[in-house]
């Protein structure tokens, strides 16, 4: 099939390389000239494991092209997939301006019987709204369909998630259009669920809001664990083995971030409010997450009294491992409040430093290795659970610090590795802290 994709961000680019890998002829269109220039020579503007290999293969096979021109990109397209951003507005709703602009530009070049697929995450009713905009802007007598096909990939495993998704949701009021979109994905052998466009739009928000609520739930359990002396890792393991609950998304930590959960939970709450539904559970999900992002700073204040003049080493900046994305990353809030409180902050991340510099470049320092970050630090805060950090030799790491204090926001280490250190203060989330070798050995919580 000939497919055009509008927007070559995390979703559009991952979808583009995967669809070309399974044999479709894909043209990716973006308004960002720099991005398109890089992509044409096989350089990915984002960090995503496995993406650059597929990019190179499919450019070489002439199944994947990049352009800034709608005219050129839409020339032969049977299916046009829109994957532009839908960021959060100030009132919590989704900003549809990129989508509206793309829809008008597509409409202008639209050919007979094309299917326009909205992959961007959009509030209920948006597919109908976009169809109307396109009808107003396309040539007379052009017939086309708008189909909802929300995306569920996770940054950091976007290629695998696209190739082996749990399900594909197709929302359409037109059977033939739904069948054509199903056919586009058919060689992937992924279960397909066909619904109305409104249900498809809501499935996406309901899924993300549920996962975010699961995270906030386990974080509240973690806080309770610290008070009652239980261990959240054991509690989550015991809960997760129950098939009705499941093991995923039961990792306590310093809260969710990223380009999706924060904005999608707020957008769903906004939709509920517009429809006079009291979805207070979502308000709590958001409030708990905000508190949780402040947890490490709170613990440091309890431990030190004041962090003024303390050198704090942040390990990890990206909102999660295996991505360079800094959107809504907990590290931003942590770095800002530490510096406001007078701490000196130095940070390291395996891939997100360039993006982090754009946000935090004026207030913190950056290092090029864990070793450099930790040298003479008063404390380490683990913010992102990169494998590189999980594999660290804790015993030798703390030797280069001024004080052997670790606030672990992602529970990266098991008890044995911490107990193997002669001197250490280790403060995980939802588990007993370990304070060893100072006075008498004790386990405690802050
Ligand atoms: P992104 O910001 O990484 O990429 C958006 C791209 O669209 C940018 O390259 C931008 O230049 C381009 N663009 C904007 N306006 C355009 C236009 N008029 N014509 C052509 N290109 C245009 O966004 P993303 O993270 O890929 O997310 C895209 C959508 O998918 C959002 O609605 C998001 O909520 C949803 N989503 C994202 C993820 C994720 O993990 N990032 C997962 C599932 C769903």
CSV table of C-alpha atoms and ligand atoms in Angstrom, one decimal:
chain,number,residue,atom,x,y,z
A,1,UNK,CA,0.0,0.0,0.0
A,2,UNK,CA,1.0,3.6,-0.4
A,3,UNK,CA,0.9,5.4,2.9
A,4,UNK,CA,1.7,9.0,3.9
A,5,UNK,CA,2.4,10.0,7.5
A,6,UNK,CA,2.0,13.5,8.7
A,7,UNK,CA,4.4,14.3,11.6
A,8,UNK,CA,7.7,12.4,12.1
A,9,UNK,CA,8.0,12.5,15.9
A,10,UNK,CA,8.2,9.5,18.2
A,11,UNK,CA,4.9,8.1,16.9
A,12,UNK,CA,5.0,9.1,13.2
A,13,UNK,CA,8.6,8.1,12.6
A,14,UNK,CA,8.2,4.7,14.5
A,15,UNK,CA,5.0,4.0,12.5
A,16,UNK,CA,6.7,5.0,9.3
A,17,UNK,CA,9.7,2.8,9.6
A,18,UNK,CA,7.6,-0.2,10.8
A,19,UNK,CA,5.0,0.1,8.0
A,20,UNK,CA,7.8,0.3,5.4
A,21,UNK,CA,9.6,-2.7,7.0
A,22,UNK,CA,6.4,-4.8,6.4
A,23,UNK,CA,6.5,-3.8,2.7
A,24,UNK,CA,4.4,-0.6,2.4
A,25,UNK,CA,5.6,2.4,0.5
A,26,UNK,CA,5.7,5.2,3.0
A,27,UNK,CA,6.3,8.9,2.7
A,28,UNK,CA,6.7,10.8,5.9
A,29,UNK,CA,5.9,14.5,5.9
A,30,UNK,CA,7.0,17.0,8.5
A,31,UNK,CA,7.1,20.8,8.6
A,32,UNK,CA,10.5,20.7,10.4
A,33,UNK,CA,13.0,21.1,7.5
A,34,UNK,CA,16.0,20.2,9.7
A,35,UNK,CA,14.4,16.9,10.8
A,36,UNK,CA,13.6,16.0,7.2
A,37,UNK,CA,17.1,16.8,6.1
A,38,UNK,CA,18.6,14.5,8.7
A,39,UNK,CA,16.1,11.7,8.1
A,40,UNK,CA,16.8,11.7,4.4
A,41,UNK,CA,20.4,10.7,5.1
A,42,UNK,CA,19.3,8.1,7.7
A,43,UNK,CA,19.9,10.1,10.9
A,44,UNK,CA,17.1,9.8,13.5
A,45,UNK,CA,16.3,13.0,15.3
A,46,UNK,CA,15.1,11.0,18.3
A,47,UNK,CA,16.7,8.2,20.3
A,48,UNK,CA,14.7,5.0,20.0
A,49,UNK,CA,16.4,1.6,20.2
A,50,UNK,CA,16.4,-0.2,16.8
A,51,UNK,CA,14.9,2.7,14.9
A,52,UNK,CA,18.0,3.8,13.0
A,53,UNK,CA,18.7,0.3,11.6
A,54,UNK,CA,15.1,0.1,10.2
A,55,UNK,CA,15.5,3.7,8.9
A,56,UNK,CA,18.6,2.8,6.9
A,57,UNK,CA,17.2,-0.5,5.6
A,58,UNK,CA,14.0,1.0,4.3
A,59,UNK,CA,15.5,4.1,2.8
A,60,UNK,CA,18.0,1.8,0.9
A,61,UNK,CA,15.1,-0.4,-0.2
A,62,UNK,CA,13.3,2.8,-1.5
A,63,UNK,CA,10.2,2.0,0.6
A,64,UNK,CA,10.7,5.0,2.9
A,65,UNK,CA,10.9,8.7,1.8
A,66,UNK,CA,10.8,12.0,3.6
A,67,UNK,CA,9.6,15.4,2.5
A,68,UNK,CA,8.3,18.7,3.7
A,69,UNK,CA,5.9,19.0,0.8
A,70,UNK,CA,2.3,17.8,1.2
A,71,UNK,CA,1.8,17.9,-2.6
A,72,UNK,CA,4.7,15.5,-3.2
A,73,UNK,CA,4.0,13.4,-0.1
A,74,UNK,CA,0.2,12.9,-0.7
A,75,UNK,CA,0.4,12.4,-4.5
A,76,UNK,CA,-0.2,8.6,-4.5
A,77,UNK,CA,-1.3,8.0,-0.9
A,78,UNK,CA,-4.2,5.6,-0.3
A,79,UNK,CA,-4.0,6.1,3.4
A,80,UNK,CA,-2.8,9.3,5.2
A,81,UNK,CA,-1.9,8.8,8.9
A,82,UNK,CA,-1.8,12.0,11.0
A,83,UNK,CA,0.6,11.7,14.0
A,84,UNK,CA,1.2,15.4,14.9
A,85,UNK,CA,1.4,16.5,18.6
A,86,UNK,CA,-1.7,17.2,20.7
A,87,UNK,CA,-0.1,19.0,23.7
A,88,UNK,CA,-1.9,20.2,26.8
A,89,UNK,CA,-3.6,23.5,26.8
A,90,UNK,CA,-3.6,25.7,29.9
A,91,UNK,CA,-7.2,24.6,30.8
A,92,UNK,CA,-6.1,20.9,30.7
A,93,UNK,CA,-7.8,20.2,27.4
A,94,UNK,CA,-5.9,19.0,24.3
A,95,UNK,CA,-4.5,21.6,21.9
A,96,UNK,CA,-5.7,20.6,18.5
A,97,UNK,CA,-4.1,23.4,16.5
A,98,UNK,CA,-1.4,21.2,14.9
A,99,UNK,CA,-4.1,18.7,13.9
A,100,UNK,CA,-6.4,21.4,12.5
A,101,UNK,CA,-3.5,22.8,10.4
A,102,UNK,CA,-2.5,19.4,9.1
A,103,UNK,CA,-6.2,18.6,8.3
A,104,UNK,CA,-6.5,21.8,6.2
A,105,UNK,CA,-3.3,21.1,4.3
A,106,UNK,CA,-4.3,17.5,3.6
A,107,UNK,CA,-7.7,18.6,2.5
A,108,UNK,CA,-6.2,20.9,-0.1
A,109,UNK,CA,-4.3,18.0,-1.7
A,110,UNK,CA,-6.9,15.3,-1.1
A,111,UNK,CA,-7.5,12.7,-3.8
A,112,UNK,CA,-10.7,10.7,-4.4
A,113,UNK,CA,-11.4,7.8,-1.9
A,114,UNK,CA,-8.4,8.4,0.4
A,115,UNK,CA,-8.6,7.3,4.0
A,116,UNK,CA,-7.4,9.7,6.6
A,117,UNK,CA,-6.3,8.0,9.8
A,118,UNK,CA,-6.0,10.0,13.1
A,119,UNK,CA,-3.3,8.4,15.2
A,120,UNK,CA,-2.7,11.4,17.4
A,121,UNK,CA,-4.3,11.1,20.8
A,122,UNK,CA,-7.5,13.2,20.5
A,123,UNK,CA,-10.6,13.9,22.7
A,124,UNK,CA,-13.9,12.3,22.0
A,125,UNK,CA,-15.6,13.8,18.9
A,126,UNK,CA,-12.3,15.0,17.3
A,127,UNK,CA,-12.5,12.6,14.3
A,128,UNK,CA,-16.0,14.0,13.4
A,129,UNK,CA,-14.7,17.6,13.9
A,130,UNK,CA,-11.6,17.0,11.7
A,131,UNK,CA,-13.8,15.4,9.0
A,132,UNK,CA,-15.9,18.6,8.9
A,133,UNK,CA,-12.8,20.8,8.6
A,134,UNK,CA,-11.6,18.7,5.7
A,135,UNK,CA,-14.9,18.8,4.0
A,136,UNK,CA,-14.9,22.5,4.2
A,137,UNK,CA,-11.4,22.8,2.7
A,138,UNK,CA,-11.2,20.0,0.0
A,139,UNK,CA,-12.3,20.2,-3.6
A,140,UNK,CA,-16.0,19.6,-4.3
A,141,UNK,CA,-17.2,16.0,-4.8
A,142,UNK,CA,-14.1,14.4,-3.2
A,143,UNK,CA,-15.2,11.4,-1.1
A,144,UNK,CA,-13.0,10.4,1.8
A,145,UNK,CA,-13.2,8.8,5.3
A,146,UNK,CA,-11.7,9.7,8.6
A,147,UNK,CA,-10.7,6.7,10.8
A,148,UNK,CA,-9.5,6.7,14.4
A,149,UNK,CA,-6.5,4.5,15.1
A,150,UNK,CA,-5.0,5.6,18.4
A,151,UNK,CA,-1.4,4.6,19.2
A,152,UNK,CA,-0.3,2.7,22.3
A,153,UNK,CA,3.5,2.4,21.7
A,154,UNK,CA,5.9,3.3,24.6
A,155,UNK,CA,8.9,5.4,24.0
A,156,UNK,CA,12.0,3.3,24.5
A,157,UNK,CA,10.4,0.2,23.0
A,158,UNK,CA,8.4,1.9,20.2
A,159,UNK,CA,9.6,-0.5,17.4
A,160,UNK,CA,8.8,-3.6,19.3
A,161,UNK,CA,5.5,-2.2,20.5
A,162,UNK,CA,4.5,-1.4,17.0
A,163,UNK,CA,5.5,-4.7,15.5
A,164,UNK,CA,4.0,-6.7,18.4
A,165,UNK,CA,1.3,-4.6,19.8
A,166,UNK,CA,-1.3,-6.1,22.2
A,167,UNK,CA,-4.1,-4.8,20.0
A,168,UNK,CA,-4.9,-2.4,17.2
A,169,UNK,CA,-8.0,-0.2,17.7
A,170,UNK,CA,-9.8,1.0,14.6
A,171,UNK,CA,-12.6,3.4,15.1
A,172,UNK,CA,-14.8,4.0,12.0
A,173,UNK,CA,-18.3,4.6,11.0
A,174,UNK,CA,-17.5,3.0,7.6
A,175,UNK,CA,-16.9,-0.7,7.3
A,176,UNK,CA,-14.8,-0.6,4.1
A,177,UNK,CA,-12.5,2.1,5.5
A,178,UNK,CA,-12.0,0.1,8.6
A,179,UNK,CA,-11.2,-3.0,6.5
A,180,UNK,CA,-8.6,-1.1,4.5
A,181,UNK,CA,-6.9,0.1,7.7
A,182,UNK,CA,-7.0,-3.5,9.0
A,183,UNK,CA,-5.4,-4.7,5.8
A,184,UNK,CA,-2.6,-2.2,6.2
A,185,UNK,CA,-1.6,-4.0,9.5
A,186,UNK,CA,-2.6,-7.5,8.5
A,187,UNK,CA,0.9,-9.0,8.1
A,188,UNK,CA,1.6,-8.1,11.8
A,189,UNK,CA,-1.0,-10.6,13.0
A,190,UNK,CA,-2.1,-8.4,15.9
A,191,UNK,CA,-5.7,-8.7,17.2
A,192,UNK,CA,-7.9,-5.9,15.8
A,193,UNK,CA,-10.8,-4.3,17.6
A,194,UNK,CA,-13.2,-2.3,15.5
A,195,UNK,CA,-15.4,0.3,17.2
A,196,UNK,CA,-17.1,3.6,16.6
A,197,UNK,CA,-14.7,6.6,16.3
A,198,UNK,CA,-15.9,7.9,19.7
A,199,UNK,CA,-15.2,4.6,21.5
A,200,UNK,CA,-11.8,4.4,19.8
A,201,UNK,CA,-10.9,7.9,21.0
A,202,UNK,CA,-12.0,7.1,24.5
A,203,UNK,CA,-10.1,3.7,24.6
A,204,UNK,CA,-6.8,5.6,24.3
A,205,UNK,CA,-7.5,8.0,27.2
A,206,UNK,CA,-9.1,5.4,29.4
A,207,UNK,CA,-6.1,3.1,28.9
A,208,UNK,CA,-3.5,5.8,29.8
A,209,UNK,CA,-5.6,7.2,32.7
A,210,UNK,CA,-5.9,3.6,34.1
A,211,UNK,CA,-2.2,3.0,33.9
A,212,UNK,CA,-1.4,6.4,35.5
A,213,UNK,CA,-3.8,5.6,38.3
A,214,UNK,CA,-2.2,2.2,38.8
A,215,UNK,CA,1.1,4.0,39.3
A,216,UNK,CA,-0.4,6.5,41.7
A,217,UNK,CA,-2.0,3.7,43.6
A,218,UNK,CA,1.2,1.7,44.1
A,219,UNK,CA,3.0,5.0,45.1
A,220,UNK,CA,0.4,5.6,47.8
A,221,UNK,CA,0.9,2.0,49.0
A,222,UNK,CA,4.7,2.7,48.9
A,223,UNK,CA,4.2,5.7,51.2
A,224,UNK,CA,2.1,3.5,53.6
A,225,UNK,CA,4.8,0.8,53.5
A,226,UNK,CA,7.4,3.3,54.7
A,227,UNK,CA,5.2,4.2,57.6
A,228,UNK,CA,4.3,0.7,58.6
A,229,UNK,CA,7.6,-1.0,57.9
A,230,UNK,CA,6.5,-3.1,54.9
A,231,UNK,CA,8.4,-3.5,51.6
A,232,UNK,CA,6.5,-2.3,48.5
A,233,UNK,CA,8.5,-4.6,46.2
A,234,UNK,CA,7.1,-7.6,48.1
A,235,UNK,CA,3.7,-6.1,48.3
A,236,UNK,CA,3.6,-5.4,44.6
A,237,UNK,CA,4.9,-8.9,43.8
A,238,UNK,CA,2.2,-10.5,45.9
A,239,UNK,CA,-0.5,-8.3,44.3
A,240,UNK,CA,0.8,-8.7,40.8
A,241,UNK,CA,0.6,-12.5,40.8
A,242,UNK,CA,-3.1,-12.1,41.0
A,243,UNK,CA,-4.1,-12.3,37.3
A,244,UNK,CA,-7.0,-9.9,37.9
A,245,UNK,CA,-4.4,-7.3,38.9
A,246,UNK,CA,-1.3,-8.1,36.8
A,247,UNK,CA,2.4,-7.3,37.4
A,248,UNK,CA,2.8,-4.4,35.1
A,249,UNK,CA,2.8,-0.8,36.3
A,250,UNK,CA,3.2,-1.8,40.0
A,251,UNK,CA,6.6,-0.2,40.4
A,252,UNK,CA,6.8,2.4,43.1
A,253,UNK,CA,8.9,5.4,42.4
A,254,UNK,CA,8.9,9.1,42.0
A,255,UNK,CA,5.9,9.3,39.7
A,256,UNK,CA,5.0,9.2,36.1
A,257,UNK,CA,6.1,11.9,33.5
A,258,UNK,CA,6.6,12.0,29.8
A,259,UNK,CA,4.6,13.4,26.9
A,260,UNK,CA,1.5,11.2,27.4
A,261,UNK,CA,0.4,10.3,30.9
A,262,UNK,CA,0.4,13.8,32.4
A,263,UNK,CA,-1.5,15.4,29.5
A,264,UNK,CA,-3.8,12.5,28.8
A,265,UNK,CA,-5.0,12.2,32.4
A,266,UNK,CA,-5.7,16.0,32.4
A,267,UNK,CA,-7.4,15.9,29.0
A,268,UNK,CA,-9.7,13.0,30.2
A,269,UNK,CA,-10.5,14.9,33.3
A,270,UNK,CA,-11.3,18.0,31.2
A,271,UNK,CA,-13.6,15.9,29.0
A,272,UNK,CA,-15.4,14.6,32.2
A,273,UNK,CA,-15.8,18.1,33.5
A,274,UNK,CA,-17.2,19.4,30.2
A,275,UNK,CA,-19.7,16.5,30.5
A,276,UNK,CA,-20.4,17.2,34.1
A,277,UNK,CA,-19.0,13.9,35.3
A,278,UNK,CA,-17.3,14.0,38.6
A,279,UNK,CA,-14.2,11.9,37.9
A,280,UNK,CA,-12.5,12.7,41.2
A,281,UNK,CA,-10.3,9.6,41.0
A,282,UNK,CA,-8.4,11.3,38.2
A,283,UNK,CA,-7.9,14.4,40.3
A,284,UNK,CA,-6.3,12.2,43.0
A,285,UNK,CA,-4.2,10.4,40.4
A,286,UNK,CA,-2.7,13.8,39.4
A,287,UNK,CA,-2.4,15.1,43.0
A,288,UNK,CA,-0.6,11.9,44.2
A,289,UNK,CA,1.8,12.1,41.2
A,290,UNK,CA,2.7,15.7,42.0
A,291,UNK,CA,3.5,14.8,45.6
A,292,UNK,CA,5.5,11.8,44.5
A,293,UNK,CA,7.7,13.9,42.2
A,294,UNK,CA,8.6,16.0,45.2
A,295,UNK,CA,9.5,12.9,47.3
A,296,UNK,CA,13.3,12.8,46.9
A,297,UNK,CA,13.7,16.5,47.8
A,298,UNK,CA,11.5,16.0,50.8
A,299,UNK,CA,13.7,13.1,51.9
A,300,UNK,CA,16.8,15.1,51.4
A,301,UNK,CA,15.4,18.0,53.5
A,302,UNK,CA,14.6,15.6,56.3
A,303,UNK,CA,18.0,14.0,56.1
A,304,UNK,CA,20.1,17.2,55.8
A,305,UNK,CA,17.9,19.8,57.4
A,306,UNK,CA,18.8,22.1,54.6
A,307,UNK,CA,20.3,21.3,51.2
A,308,UNK,CA,21.9,24.7,50.8
A,309,UNK,CA,25.5,24.3,49.6
A,310,UNK,CA,25.1,20.6,49.2
A,311,UNK,CA,26.3,19.0,46.0
A,312,UNK,CA,23.6,16.7,44.7
A,313,UNK,CA,24.3,14.3,41.9
A,314,UNK,CA,21.3,13.4,39.7
A,315,UNK,CA,21.5,10.1,37.9
A,316,UNK,CA,19.1,10.2,35.1
A,317,UNK,CA,17.2,13.0,33.5
A,318,UNK,CA,14.9,11.5,30.8
A,319,UNK,CA,11.3,10.7,32.0
A,320,UNK,CA,12.1,7.0,31.6
A,321,UNK,CA,15.0,4.8,30.5
A,322,UNK,CA,15.8,4.2,26.8
A,323,UNK,CA,14.5,7.6,25.6
A,324,UNK,CA,16.0,11.1,25.3
A,325,UNK,CA,12.6,12.6,25.9
A,326,UNK,CA,12.5,15.2,28.7
A,327,UNK,CA,8.8,16.2,28.4
A,328,UNK,CA,7.3,16.4,31.9
A,329,UNK,CA,10.3,14.4,33.3
A,330,UNK,CA,10.3,14.4,37.2
A,331,UNK,CA,14.0,15.4,37.0
A,332,UNK,CA,12.9,18.9,35.9
A,333,UNK,CA,10.9,19.5,39.1
A,334,UNK,CA,13.6,17.9,41.3
A,335,UNK,CA,16.4,20.0,39.7
A,336,UNK,CA,14.4,23.2,40.0
A,337,UNK,CA,13.5,22.8,43.6
A,338,UNK,CA,17.0,21.7,44.7
A,339,UNK,CA,18.6,24.7,43.0
A,340,UNK,CA,15.9,27.0,44.5
A,341,UNK,CA,16.8,25.6,47.9
A,342,UNK,CA,20.5,26.5,47.3
A,343,UNK,CA,21.9,23.1,46.3
A,344,UNK,CA,24.5,22.7,43.7
A,345,UNK,CA,23.2,20.1,41.2
A,346,UNK,CA,25.2,18.1,38.7
A,347,UNK,CA,23.5,15.6,36.5
A,348,UNK,CA,24.2,12.7,34.1
A,349,UNK,CA,22.0,10.8,31.6
A,350,UNK,CA,23.2,8.4,29.0
A,351,UNK,CA,21.2,10.1,26.1
A,352,UNK,CA,19.0,13.0,27.3
A,353,UNK,CA,21.6,15.6,28.2
A,354,UNK,CA,21.2,17.6,24.9
A,355,UNK,CA,17.5,17.9,25.5
A,356,UNK,CA,17.9,18.5,29.2
A,357,UNK,CA,20.3,21.4,28.5
A,358,UNK,CA,17.5,23.3,26.7
A,359,UNK,CA,15.4,23.2,29.9
A,360,UNK,CA,17.8,23.1,32.8
A,361,UNK,CA,21.0,24.4,31.1
A,362,UNK,CA,21.0,27.7,33.1
A,363,UNK,CA,20.6,26.2,36.6
A,364,UNK,CA,22.4,22.9,36.8
A,365,UNK,CA,25.7,21.4,35.6
A,366,UNK,CA,26.0,18.3,33.4
A,367,UNK,CA,28.6,15.6,33.6
A,368,UNK,CA,29.7,13.0,31.0
A,369,UNK,CA,29.7,9.9,33.3
A,370,UNK,CA,28.4,8.6,36.6
A,371,UNK,CA,31.9,8.8,38.0
A,372,UNK,CA,32.2,12.5,37.2
A,373,UNK,CA,28.7,13.2,38.6
A,374,UNK,CA,29.3,11.4,41.9
A,375,UNK,CA,32.7,12.7,42.6
A,376,UNK,CA,32.6,14.7,45.9
A,377,UNK,CA,28.8,14.6,46.0
A,378,UNK,CA,27.0,15.0,49.3
A,379,UNK,CA,24.3,12.7,47.9
A,380,UNK,CA,23.2,10.9,44.8
A,381,UNK,CA,19.5,10.9,43.7
A,382,UNK,CA,18.6,8.2,41.2
A,383,UNK,CA,15.9,9.7,39.0
A,384,UNK,CA,15.7,7.4,36.0
A,385,UNK,CA,16.2,3.6,36.2
A,386,UNK,CA,18.7,3.3,33.3
A,387,UNK,CA,20.3,-0.2,33.1
A,388,UNK,CA,23.7,1.5,33.4
A,389,UNK,CA,22.7,2.7,36.9
A,390,UNK,CA,21.1,-0.6,38.0
A,391,UNK,CA,24.4,-2.3,37.1
A,392,UNK,CA,26.6,0.1,39.1
A,393,UNK,CA,29.1,-1.2,41.6
A,394,UNK,CA,27.6,0.6,44.6
A,395,UNK,CA,30.5,-0.1,46.9
A,396,UNK,CA,33.1,1.6,44.7
A,397,UNK,CA,30.7,4.4,43.7
A,398,UNK,CA,30.2,5.6,47.2
A,399,UNK,CA,34.0,5.8,47.8
A,400,UNK,CA,34.3,8.7,45.5
A,401,UNK,CA,31.5,10.7,47.1
A,402,UNK,CA,31.9,13.1,50.0
A,403,UNK,CA,29.1,11.3,51.9
A,404,UNK,CA,27.9,7.8,50.9
A,405,UNK,CA,24.2,8.8,50.7
A,406,UNK,CA,21.9,7.5,48.0
A,407,UNK,CA,18.2,8.5,47.5
A,408,UNK,CA,17.0,5.9,45.1
A,409,UNK,CA,13.8,7.2,43.4
A,410,UNK,CA,13.5,4.0,41.3
A,411,UNK,CA,14.4,1.2,43.7
A,412,UNK,CA,17.3,0.1,41.5
A,413,UNK,CA,19.3,-2.0,44.0
A,414,UNK,CA,18.4,-5.1,46.1
A,415,UNK,CA,19.2,-5.2,49.7
A,416,UNK,CA,22.2,-7.5,49.4
A,417,UNK,CA,24.1,-5.1,47.2
A,418,UNK,CA,23.5,-2.3,49.6
A,419,UNK,CA,24.5,-4.4,52.7
A,420,UNK,CA,27.7,-5.4,50.9
A,421,UNK,CA,28.9,-1.8,51.4
A,422,UNK,CA,30.8,-1.0,54.5
A,423,UNK,CA,29.4,2.5,54.9
A,424,UNK,CA,26.2,3.6,53.3
A,425,UNK,CA,22.9,5.5,53.8
A,426,UNK,CA,20.4,4.2,51.3
A,427,UNK,CA,16.9,5.6,51.0
A,428,UNK,CA,14.7,3.8,48.5
A,429,UNK,CA,10.9,4.3,47.9
A,430,UNK,CA,8.4,2.3,49.9
A,431,UNK,CA,11.1,0.0,51.4
A,432,UNK,CA,13.1,0.2,54.7
A,433,UNK,CA,16.1,2.5,54.4
A,434,UNK,CA,19.5,1.0,55.2
A,435,UNK,CA,21.9,3.1,57.3
A,436,UNK,CA,25.1,1.1,57.7
A,437,UNK,CA,28.5,1.7,59.3
A,438,UNK,CA,27.9,5.2,60.8
A,439,UNK,CA,26.7,4.5,64.4
A,440,UNK,CA,25.0,1.2,64.9
A,441,UNK,CA,23.6,-0.5,61.8
A,442,UNK,CA,19.9,0.1,61.6
A,443,UNK,CA,17.2,0.1,59.0
A,444,UNK,CA,14.9,3.1,59.1
A,445,UNK,CA,12.8,5.2,56.9
A,446,UNK,CA,12.7,9.0,56.3
B,1,LIG,P1,6.2,14.7,18.6
B,1,LIG,O1,6.1,16.1,19.2
B,1,LIG,O2,7.4,13.9,18.9
B,1,LIG,O3,6.0,14.8,17.0
B,1,LIG,C1,5.1,15.6,16.3
B,1,LIG,C2,5.7,15.9,14.9
B,1,LIG,O4,4.7,16.5,14.2
B,1,LIG,C3,6.8,16.9,15.0
B,1,LIG,O5,7.9,16.4,14.3
B,1,LIG,C4,6.3,18.2,14.3
B,1,LIG,O6,7.3,18.9,13.6
B,1,LIG,C5,5.3,17.6,13.4
B,1,LIG,N1,4.2,18.5,12.9
B,1,LIG,C6,3.5,19.4,13.6
B,1,LIG,N2,2.6,20.0,12.9
B,1,LIG,C7,2.7,19.5,11.6
B,1,LIG,C8,2.1,19.7,10.4
B,1,LIG,N3,1.1,20.6,10.3
B,1,LIG,N4,2.5,19.0,9.3
B,1,LIG,C9,3.5,18.0,9.4
B,1,LIG,N5,4.1,17.8,10.6
B,1,LIG,C10,3.8,18.5,11.7
B,1,LIG,O7,4.9,14.0,19.0
B,1,LIG,P2,4.7,12.4,19.4
B,1,LIG,O8,5.3,12.1,20.7
B,1,LIG,O9,5.1,11.6,18.2
B,1,LIG,O10,3.1,12.3,19.6
B,1,LIG,C11,2.2,12.5,18.5
B,1,LIG,C12,0.8,12.1,18.9
B,1,LIG,O11,0.8,10.7,19.3
B,1,LIG,C13,0.3,12.9,20.1
B,1,LIG,O12,-1.1,13.1,20.0
B,1,LIG,C14,0.6,12.0,21.3
B,1,LIG,O13,-0.2,12.2,22.4
B,1,LIG,C15,0.3,10.6,20.7
B,1,LIG,N6,1.1,9.5,21.3
B,1,LIG,C16,2.4,9.6,21.7
B,1,LIG,C17,3.0,8.6,22.2
B,1,LIG,C18,4.5,8.7,22.6
B,1,LIG,O14,5.0,7.8,23.3
B,1,LIG,N7,5.2,9.8,22.3
B,1,LIG,C19,2.4,7.3,22.3
B,1,LIG,C20,1.1,7.2,21.9
B,1,LIG,C21,0.4,8.3,21.4
